[in-house]
GROMACS .gro file of N, CA and C in nm:
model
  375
    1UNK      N    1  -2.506  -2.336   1.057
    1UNK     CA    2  -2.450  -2.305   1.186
    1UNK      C    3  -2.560  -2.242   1.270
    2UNK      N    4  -2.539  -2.328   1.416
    2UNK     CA    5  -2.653  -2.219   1.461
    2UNK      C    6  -2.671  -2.177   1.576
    3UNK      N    7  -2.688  -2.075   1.680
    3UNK     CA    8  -2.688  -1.972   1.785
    3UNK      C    9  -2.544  -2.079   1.885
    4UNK      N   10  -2.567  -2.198   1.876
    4UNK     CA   11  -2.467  -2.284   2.010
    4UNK      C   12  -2.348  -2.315   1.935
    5UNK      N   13  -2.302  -2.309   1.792
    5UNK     CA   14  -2.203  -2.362   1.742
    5UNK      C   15  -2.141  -2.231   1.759
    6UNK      N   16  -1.975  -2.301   1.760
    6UNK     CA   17  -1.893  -2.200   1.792
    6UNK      C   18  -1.798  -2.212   1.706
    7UNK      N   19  -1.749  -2.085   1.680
    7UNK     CA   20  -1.591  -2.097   1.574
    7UNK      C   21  -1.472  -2.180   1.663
    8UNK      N   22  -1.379  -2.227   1.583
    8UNK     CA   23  -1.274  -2.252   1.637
    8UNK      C   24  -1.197  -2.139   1.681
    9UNK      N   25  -1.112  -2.148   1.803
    9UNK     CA   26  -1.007  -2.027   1.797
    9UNK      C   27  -0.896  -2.052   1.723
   10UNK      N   28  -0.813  -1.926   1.698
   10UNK     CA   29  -0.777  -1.903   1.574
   10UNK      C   30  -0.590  -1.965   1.591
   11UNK      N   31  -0.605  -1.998   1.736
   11UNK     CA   32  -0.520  -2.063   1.790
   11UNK      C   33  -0.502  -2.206   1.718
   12UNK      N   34  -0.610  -2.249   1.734
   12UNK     CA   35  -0.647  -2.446   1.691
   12UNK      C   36  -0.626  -2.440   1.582
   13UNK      N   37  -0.626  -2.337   1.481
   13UNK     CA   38  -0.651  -2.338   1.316
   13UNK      C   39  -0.511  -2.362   1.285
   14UNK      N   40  -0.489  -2.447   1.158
   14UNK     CA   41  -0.341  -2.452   1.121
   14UNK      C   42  -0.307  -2.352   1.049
   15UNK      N   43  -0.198  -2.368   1.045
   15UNK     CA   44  -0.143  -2.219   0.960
   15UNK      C   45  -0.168  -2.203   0.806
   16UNK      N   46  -0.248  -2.052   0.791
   16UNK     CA   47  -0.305  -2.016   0.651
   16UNK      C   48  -0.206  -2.007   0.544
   17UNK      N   49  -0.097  -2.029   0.523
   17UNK     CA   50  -0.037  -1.976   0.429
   17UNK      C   51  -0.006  -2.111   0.292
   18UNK      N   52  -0.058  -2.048   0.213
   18UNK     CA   53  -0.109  -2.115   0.051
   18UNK      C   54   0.043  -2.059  -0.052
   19UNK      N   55   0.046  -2.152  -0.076
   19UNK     CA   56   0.135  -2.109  -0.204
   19UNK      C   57   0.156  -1.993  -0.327
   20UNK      N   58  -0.036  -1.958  -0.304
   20UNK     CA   59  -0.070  -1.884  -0.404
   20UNK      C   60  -0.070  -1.730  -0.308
   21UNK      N   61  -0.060  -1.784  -0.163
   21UNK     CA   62  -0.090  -1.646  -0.094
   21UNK      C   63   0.005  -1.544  -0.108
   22UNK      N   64  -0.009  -1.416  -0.087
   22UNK     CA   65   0.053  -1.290  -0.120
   22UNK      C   66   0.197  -1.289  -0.051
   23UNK      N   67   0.271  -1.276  -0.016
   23UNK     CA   68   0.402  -1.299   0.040
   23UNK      C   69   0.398  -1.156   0.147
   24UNK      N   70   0.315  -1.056   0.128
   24UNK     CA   71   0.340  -0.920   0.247
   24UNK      C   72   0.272  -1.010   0.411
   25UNK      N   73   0.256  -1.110   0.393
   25UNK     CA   74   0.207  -1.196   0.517
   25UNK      C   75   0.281  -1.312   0.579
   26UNK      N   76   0.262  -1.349   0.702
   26UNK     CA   77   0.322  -1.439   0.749
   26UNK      C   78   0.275  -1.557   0.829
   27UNK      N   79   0.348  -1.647   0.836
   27UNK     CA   80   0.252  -1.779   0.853
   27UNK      C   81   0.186  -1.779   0.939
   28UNK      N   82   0.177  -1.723   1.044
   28UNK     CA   83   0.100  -1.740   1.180
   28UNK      C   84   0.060  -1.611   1.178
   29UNK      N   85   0.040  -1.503   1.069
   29UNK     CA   86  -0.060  -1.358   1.073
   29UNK      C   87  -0.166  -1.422   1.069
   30UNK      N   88  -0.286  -1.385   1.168
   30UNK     CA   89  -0.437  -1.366   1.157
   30UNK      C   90  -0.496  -1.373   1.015
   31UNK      N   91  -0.582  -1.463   1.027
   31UNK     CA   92  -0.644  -1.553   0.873
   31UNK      C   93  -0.712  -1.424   0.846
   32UNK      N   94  -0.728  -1.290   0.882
   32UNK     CA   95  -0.790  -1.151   0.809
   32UNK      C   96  -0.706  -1.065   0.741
   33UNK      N   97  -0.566  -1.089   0.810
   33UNK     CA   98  -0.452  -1.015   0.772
   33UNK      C   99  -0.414  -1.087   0.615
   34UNK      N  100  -0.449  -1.262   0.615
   34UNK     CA  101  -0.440  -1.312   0.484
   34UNK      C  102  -0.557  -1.273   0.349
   35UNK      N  103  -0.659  -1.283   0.414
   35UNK     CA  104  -0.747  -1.231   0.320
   35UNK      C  105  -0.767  -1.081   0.316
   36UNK      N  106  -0.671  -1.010   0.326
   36UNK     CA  107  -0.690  -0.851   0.328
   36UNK      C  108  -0.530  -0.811   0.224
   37UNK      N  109  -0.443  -0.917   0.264
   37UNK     CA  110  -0.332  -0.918   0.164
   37UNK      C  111  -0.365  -0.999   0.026
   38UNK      N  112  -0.439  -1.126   0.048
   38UNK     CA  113  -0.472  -1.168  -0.119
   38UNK      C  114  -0.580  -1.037  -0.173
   39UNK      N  115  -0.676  -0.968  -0.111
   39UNK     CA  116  -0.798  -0.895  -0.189
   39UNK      C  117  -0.618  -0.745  -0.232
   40UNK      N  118  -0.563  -0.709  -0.128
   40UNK     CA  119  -0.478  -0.619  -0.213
   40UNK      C  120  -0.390  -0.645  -0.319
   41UNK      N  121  -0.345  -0.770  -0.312
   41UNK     CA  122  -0.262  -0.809  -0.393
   41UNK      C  123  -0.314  -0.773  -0.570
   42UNK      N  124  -0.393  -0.759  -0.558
   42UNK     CA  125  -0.491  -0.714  -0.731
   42UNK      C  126  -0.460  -0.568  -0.740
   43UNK      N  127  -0.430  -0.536  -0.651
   43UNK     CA  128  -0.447  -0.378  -0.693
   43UNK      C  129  -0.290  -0.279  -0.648
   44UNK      N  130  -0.183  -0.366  -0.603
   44UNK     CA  131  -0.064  -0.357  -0.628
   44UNK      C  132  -0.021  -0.309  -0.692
   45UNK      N  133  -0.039  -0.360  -0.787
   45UNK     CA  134   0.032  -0.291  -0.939
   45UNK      C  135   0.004  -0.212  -0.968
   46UNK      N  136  -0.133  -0.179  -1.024
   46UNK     CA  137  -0.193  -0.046  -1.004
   46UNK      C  138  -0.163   0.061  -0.925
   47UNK      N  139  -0.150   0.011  -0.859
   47UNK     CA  140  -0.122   0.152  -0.747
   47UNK      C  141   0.008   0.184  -0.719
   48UNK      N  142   0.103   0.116  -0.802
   48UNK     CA  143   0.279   0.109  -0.766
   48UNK      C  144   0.300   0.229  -0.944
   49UNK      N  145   0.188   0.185  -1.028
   49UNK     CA  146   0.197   0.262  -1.192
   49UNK      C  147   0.108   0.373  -1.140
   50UNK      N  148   0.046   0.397  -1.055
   50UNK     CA  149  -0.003   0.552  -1.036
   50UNK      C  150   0.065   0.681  -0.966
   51UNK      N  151   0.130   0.566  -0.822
   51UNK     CA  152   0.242   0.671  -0.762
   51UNK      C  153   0.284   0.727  -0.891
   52UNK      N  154   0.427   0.610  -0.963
   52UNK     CA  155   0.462   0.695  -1.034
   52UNK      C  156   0.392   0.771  -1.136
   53UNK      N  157   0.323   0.745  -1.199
   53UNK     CA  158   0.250   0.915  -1.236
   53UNK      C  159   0.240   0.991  -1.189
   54UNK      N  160   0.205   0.988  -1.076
   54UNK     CA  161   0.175   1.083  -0.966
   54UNK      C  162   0.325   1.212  -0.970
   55UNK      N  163   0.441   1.099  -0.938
   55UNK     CA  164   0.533   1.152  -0.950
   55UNK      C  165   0.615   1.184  -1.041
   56UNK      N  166   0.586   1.178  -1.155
   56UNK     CA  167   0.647   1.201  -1.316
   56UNK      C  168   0.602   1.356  -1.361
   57UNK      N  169   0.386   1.321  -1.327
   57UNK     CA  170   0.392   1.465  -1.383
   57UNK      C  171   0.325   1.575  -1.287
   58UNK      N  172   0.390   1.513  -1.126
   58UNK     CA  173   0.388   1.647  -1.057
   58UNK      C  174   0.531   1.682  -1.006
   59UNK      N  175   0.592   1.554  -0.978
   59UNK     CA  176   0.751   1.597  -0.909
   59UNK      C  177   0.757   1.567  -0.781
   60UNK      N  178   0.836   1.574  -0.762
   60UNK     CA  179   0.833   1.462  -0.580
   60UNK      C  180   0.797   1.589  -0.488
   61UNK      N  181   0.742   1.445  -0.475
   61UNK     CA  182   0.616   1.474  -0.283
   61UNK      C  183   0.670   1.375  -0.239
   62UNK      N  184   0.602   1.413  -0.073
   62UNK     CA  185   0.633   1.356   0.032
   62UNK      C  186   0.526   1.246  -0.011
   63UNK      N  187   0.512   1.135   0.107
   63UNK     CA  188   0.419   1.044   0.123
   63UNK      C  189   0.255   1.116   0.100
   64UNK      N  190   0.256   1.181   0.242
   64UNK     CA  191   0.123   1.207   0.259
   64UNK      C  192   0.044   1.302   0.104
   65UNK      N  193   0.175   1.352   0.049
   65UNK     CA  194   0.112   1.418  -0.018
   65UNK      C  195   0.030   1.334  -0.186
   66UNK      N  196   0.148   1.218  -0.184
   66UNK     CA  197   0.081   1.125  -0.261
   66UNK      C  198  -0.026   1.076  -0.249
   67UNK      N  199  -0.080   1.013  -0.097
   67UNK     CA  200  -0.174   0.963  -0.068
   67UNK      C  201  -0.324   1.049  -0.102
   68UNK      N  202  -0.288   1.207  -0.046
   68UNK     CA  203  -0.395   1.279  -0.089
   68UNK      C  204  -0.432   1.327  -0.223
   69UNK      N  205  -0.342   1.337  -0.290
   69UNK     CA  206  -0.357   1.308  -0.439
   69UNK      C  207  -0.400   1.158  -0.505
   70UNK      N  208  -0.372   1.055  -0.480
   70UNK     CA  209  -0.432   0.935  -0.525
   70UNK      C  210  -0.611   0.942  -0.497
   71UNK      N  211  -0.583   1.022  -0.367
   71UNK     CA  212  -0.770   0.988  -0.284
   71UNK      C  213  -0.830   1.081  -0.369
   72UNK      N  214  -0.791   1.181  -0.444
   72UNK     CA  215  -0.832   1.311  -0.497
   72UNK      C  216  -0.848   1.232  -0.630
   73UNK      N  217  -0.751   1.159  -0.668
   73UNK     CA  218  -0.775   1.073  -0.856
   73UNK      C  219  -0.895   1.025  -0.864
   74UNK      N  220  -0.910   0.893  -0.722
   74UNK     CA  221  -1.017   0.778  -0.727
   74UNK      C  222  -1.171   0.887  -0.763
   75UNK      N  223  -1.166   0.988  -0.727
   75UNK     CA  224  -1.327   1.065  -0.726
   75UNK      C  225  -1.294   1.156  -0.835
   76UNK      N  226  -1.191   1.220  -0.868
   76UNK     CA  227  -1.193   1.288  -1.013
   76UNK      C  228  -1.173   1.191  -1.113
   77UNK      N  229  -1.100   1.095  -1.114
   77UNK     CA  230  -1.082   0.987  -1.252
   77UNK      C  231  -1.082   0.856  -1.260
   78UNK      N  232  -1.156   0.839  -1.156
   78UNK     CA  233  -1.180   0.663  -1.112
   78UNK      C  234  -1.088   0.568  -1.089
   79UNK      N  235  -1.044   0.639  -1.063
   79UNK     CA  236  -0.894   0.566  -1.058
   79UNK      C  237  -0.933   0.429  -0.933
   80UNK      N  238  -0.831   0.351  -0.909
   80UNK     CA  239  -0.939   0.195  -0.808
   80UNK      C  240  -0.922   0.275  -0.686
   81UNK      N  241  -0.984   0.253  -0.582
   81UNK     CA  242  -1.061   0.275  -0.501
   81UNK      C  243  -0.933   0.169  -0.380
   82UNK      N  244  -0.862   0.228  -0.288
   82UNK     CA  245  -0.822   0.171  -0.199
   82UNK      C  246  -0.771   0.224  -0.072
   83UNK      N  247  -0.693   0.141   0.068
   83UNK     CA  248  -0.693   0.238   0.148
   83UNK      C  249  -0.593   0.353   0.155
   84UNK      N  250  -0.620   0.455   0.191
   84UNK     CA  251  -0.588   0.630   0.182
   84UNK      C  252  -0.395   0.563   0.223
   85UNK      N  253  -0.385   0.519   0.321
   85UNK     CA  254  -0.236   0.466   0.297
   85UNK      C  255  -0.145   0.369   0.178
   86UNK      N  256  -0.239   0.297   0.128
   86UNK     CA  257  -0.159   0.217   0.036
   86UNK      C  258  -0.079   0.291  -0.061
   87UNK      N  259  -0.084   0.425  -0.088
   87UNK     CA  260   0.007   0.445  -0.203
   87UNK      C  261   0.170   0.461  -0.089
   88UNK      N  262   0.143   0.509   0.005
   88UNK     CA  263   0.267   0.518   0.083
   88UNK      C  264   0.331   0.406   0.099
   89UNK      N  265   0.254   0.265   0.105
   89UNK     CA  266   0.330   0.152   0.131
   89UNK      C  267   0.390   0.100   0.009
   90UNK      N  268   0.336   0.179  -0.092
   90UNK     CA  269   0.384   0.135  -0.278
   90UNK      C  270   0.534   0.215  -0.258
   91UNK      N  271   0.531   0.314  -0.213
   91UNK     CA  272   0.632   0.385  -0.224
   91UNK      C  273   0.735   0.345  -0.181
   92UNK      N  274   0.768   0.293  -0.022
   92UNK     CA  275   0.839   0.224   0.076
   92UNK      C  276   0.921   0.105  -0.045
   93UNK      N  277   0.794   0.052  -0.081
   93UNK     CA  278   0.869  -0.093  -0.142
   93UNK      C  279   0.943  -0.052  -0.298
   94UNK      N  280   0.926   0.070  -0.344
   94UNK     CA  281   0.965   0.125  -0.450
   94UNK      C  282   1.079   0.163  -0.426
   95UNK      N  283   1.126   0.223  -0.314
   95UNK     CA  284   1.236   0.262  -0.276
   95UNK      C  285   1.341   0.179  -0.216
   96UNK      N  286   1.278   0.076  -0.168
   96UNK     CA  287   1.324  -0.042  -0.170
   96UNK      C  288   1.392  -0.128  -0.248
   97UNK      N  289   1.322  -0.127  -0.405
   97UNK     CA  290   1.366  -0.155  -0.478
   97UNK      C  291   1.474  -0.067  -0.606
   98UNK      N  292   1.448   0.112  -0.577
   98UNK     CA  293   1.497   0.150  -0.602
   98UNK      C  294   1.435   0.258  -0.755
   99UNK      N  295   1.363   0.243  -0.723
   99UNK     CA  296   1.300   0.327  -0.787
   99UNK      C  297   1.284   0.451  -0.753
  100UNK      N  298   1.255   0.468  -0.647
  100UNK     CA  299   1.243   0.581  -0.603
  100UNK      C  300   1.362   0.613  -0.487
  101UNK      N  301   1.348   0.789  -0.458
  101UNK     CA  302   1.491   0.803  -0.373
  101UNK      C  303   1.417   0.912  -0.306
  102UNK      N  304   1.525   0.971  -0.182
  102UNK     CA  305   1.468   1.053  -0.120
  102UNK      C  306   1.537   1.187  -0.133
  103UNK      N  307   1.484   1.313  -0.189
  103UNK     CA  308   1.575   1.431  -0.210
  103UNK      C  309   1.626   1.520  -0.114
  104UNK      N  310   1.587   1.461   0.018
  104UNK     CA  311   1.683   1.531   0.113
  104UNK      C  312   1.591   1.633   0.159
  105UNK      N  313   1.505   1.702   0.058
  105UNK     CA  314   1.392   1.799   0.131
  105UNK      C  315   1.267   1.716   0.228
  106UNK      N  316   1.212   1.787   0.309
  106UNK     CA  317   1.113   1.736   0.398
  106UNK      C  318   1.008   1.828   0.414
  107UNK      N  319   0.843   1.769   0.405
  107UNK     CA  320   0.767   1.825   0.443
  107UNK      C  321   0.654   1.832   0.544
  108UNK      N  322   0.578   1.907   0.570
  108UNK     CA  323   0.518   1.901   0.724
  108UNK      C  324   0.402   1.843   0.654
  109UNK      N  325   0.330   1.737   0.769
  109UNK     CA  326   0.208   1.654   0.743
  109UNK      C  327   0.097   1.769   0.784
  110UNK      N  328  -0.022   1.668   0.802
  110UNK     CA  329  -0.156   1.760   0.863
  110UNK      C  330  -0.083   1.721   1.034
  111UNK      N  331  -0.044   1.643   1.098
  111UNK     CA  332  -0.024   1.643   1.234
  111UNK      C  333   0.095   1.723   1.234
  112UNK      N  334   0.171   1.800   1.207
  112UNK     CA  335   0.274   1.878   1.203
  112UNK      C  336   0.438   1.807   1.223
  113UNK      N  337   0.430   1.672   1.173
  113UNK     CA  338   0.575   1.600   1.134
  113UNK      C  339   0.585   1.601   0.990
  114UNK      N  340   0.702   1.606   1.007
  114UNK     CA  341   0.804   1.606   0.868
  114UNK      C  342   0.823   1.493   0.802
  115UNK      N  343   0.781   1.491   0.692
  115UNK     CA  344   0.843   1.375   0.600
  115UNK      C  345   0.873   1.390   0.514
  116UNK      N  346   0.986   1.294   0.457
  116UNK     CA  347   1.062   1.320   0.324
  116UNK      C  348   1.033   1.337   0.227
  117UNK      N  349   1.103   1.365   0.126
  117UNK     CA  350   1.016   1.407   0.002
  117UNK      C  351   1.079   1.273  -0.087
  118UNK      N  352   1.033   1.212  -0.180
  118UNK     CA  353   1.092   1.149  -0.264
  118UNK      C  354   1.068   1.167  -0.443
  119UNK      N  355   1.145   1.136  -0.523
  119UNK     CA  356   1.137   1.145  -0.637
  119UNK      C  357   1.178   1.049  -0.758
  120UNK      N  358   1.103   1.033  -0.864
  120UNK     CA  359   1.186   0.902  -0.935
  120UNK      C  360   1.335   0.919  -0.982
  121UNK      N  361   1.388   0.782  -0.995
  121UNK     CA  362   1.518   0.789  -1.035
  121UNK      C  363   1.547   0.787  -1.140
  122UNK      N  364   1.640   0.794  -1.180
  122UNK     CA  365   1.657   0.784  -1.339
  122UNK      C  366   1.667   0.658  -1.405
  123UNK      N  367   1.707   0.553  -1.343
  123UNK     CA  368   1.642   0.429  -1.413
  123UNK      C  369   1.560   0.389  -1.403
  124UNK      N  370   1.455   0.466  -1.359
  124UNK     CA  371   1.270   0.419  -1.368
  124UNK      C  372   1.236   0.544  -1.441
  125UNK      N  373   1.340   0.605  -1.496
  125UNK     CA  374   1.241   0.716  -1.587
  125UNK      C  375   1.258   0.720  -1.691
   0.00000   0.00000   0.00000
């Protein structure tokens, strides 16, 4: 390719979505939004079996407080390396599915909002 060739816009491109692709995406999301959901899709799981540790042997926290504890694992115990939000979005879909619940207590972030606290349930424990 060279200085006069041009990409297509992302308009002209047909739609990215592969069979094998991650399902948190949608057919006409931006072909970065696809390759940013297949590179997470590996580390999903992982990070859905650490919350809960997280929350087994400390006891329910809020979101943020998970997140800063996961970022605190990756450099004390190598834990994988991902972004500072993903354990919150593990959580969402955990609760979703029911794993997790919310105990009604709430705590203050670093911007000074409140968020819930959650904890495992008893059929994930």
């Amino acid at each position: 390719m060279n200085s006069t060739d041009t990409l297509p816009s992302r308009s002209s491109l047909p739609p990215m979505l592969f069979d094998e692709d991650s399902l948190r995406v949608h057919r006409n999301d931006p072909v970065t939004s696809h390759l940013a959901a297949d590179k997470s899709q590996s580390t999903v799981h992982s990070v859905r079996d650490r919350v809960l540790q997280l929350l087994a042997e400390r006891g329910p926290m809020a979101a943020f407080e998970v997140c800063d504890a996961y970022a605190r694992m990756v450099k004390r115990a190598g834990w994988t390396r991902v972004h500072h939000e993903s354990p919150r979005k593990r959580i969402s879909d955990m609760k979703r599915e029911g794993l997790l619940v919310e105990t009604g207590d709430t705590r203050i972030n670093a911007e000074g909002s409140p968020e819930v606290v959650v904890t495992i349930t008893e059929a994930c424990s």
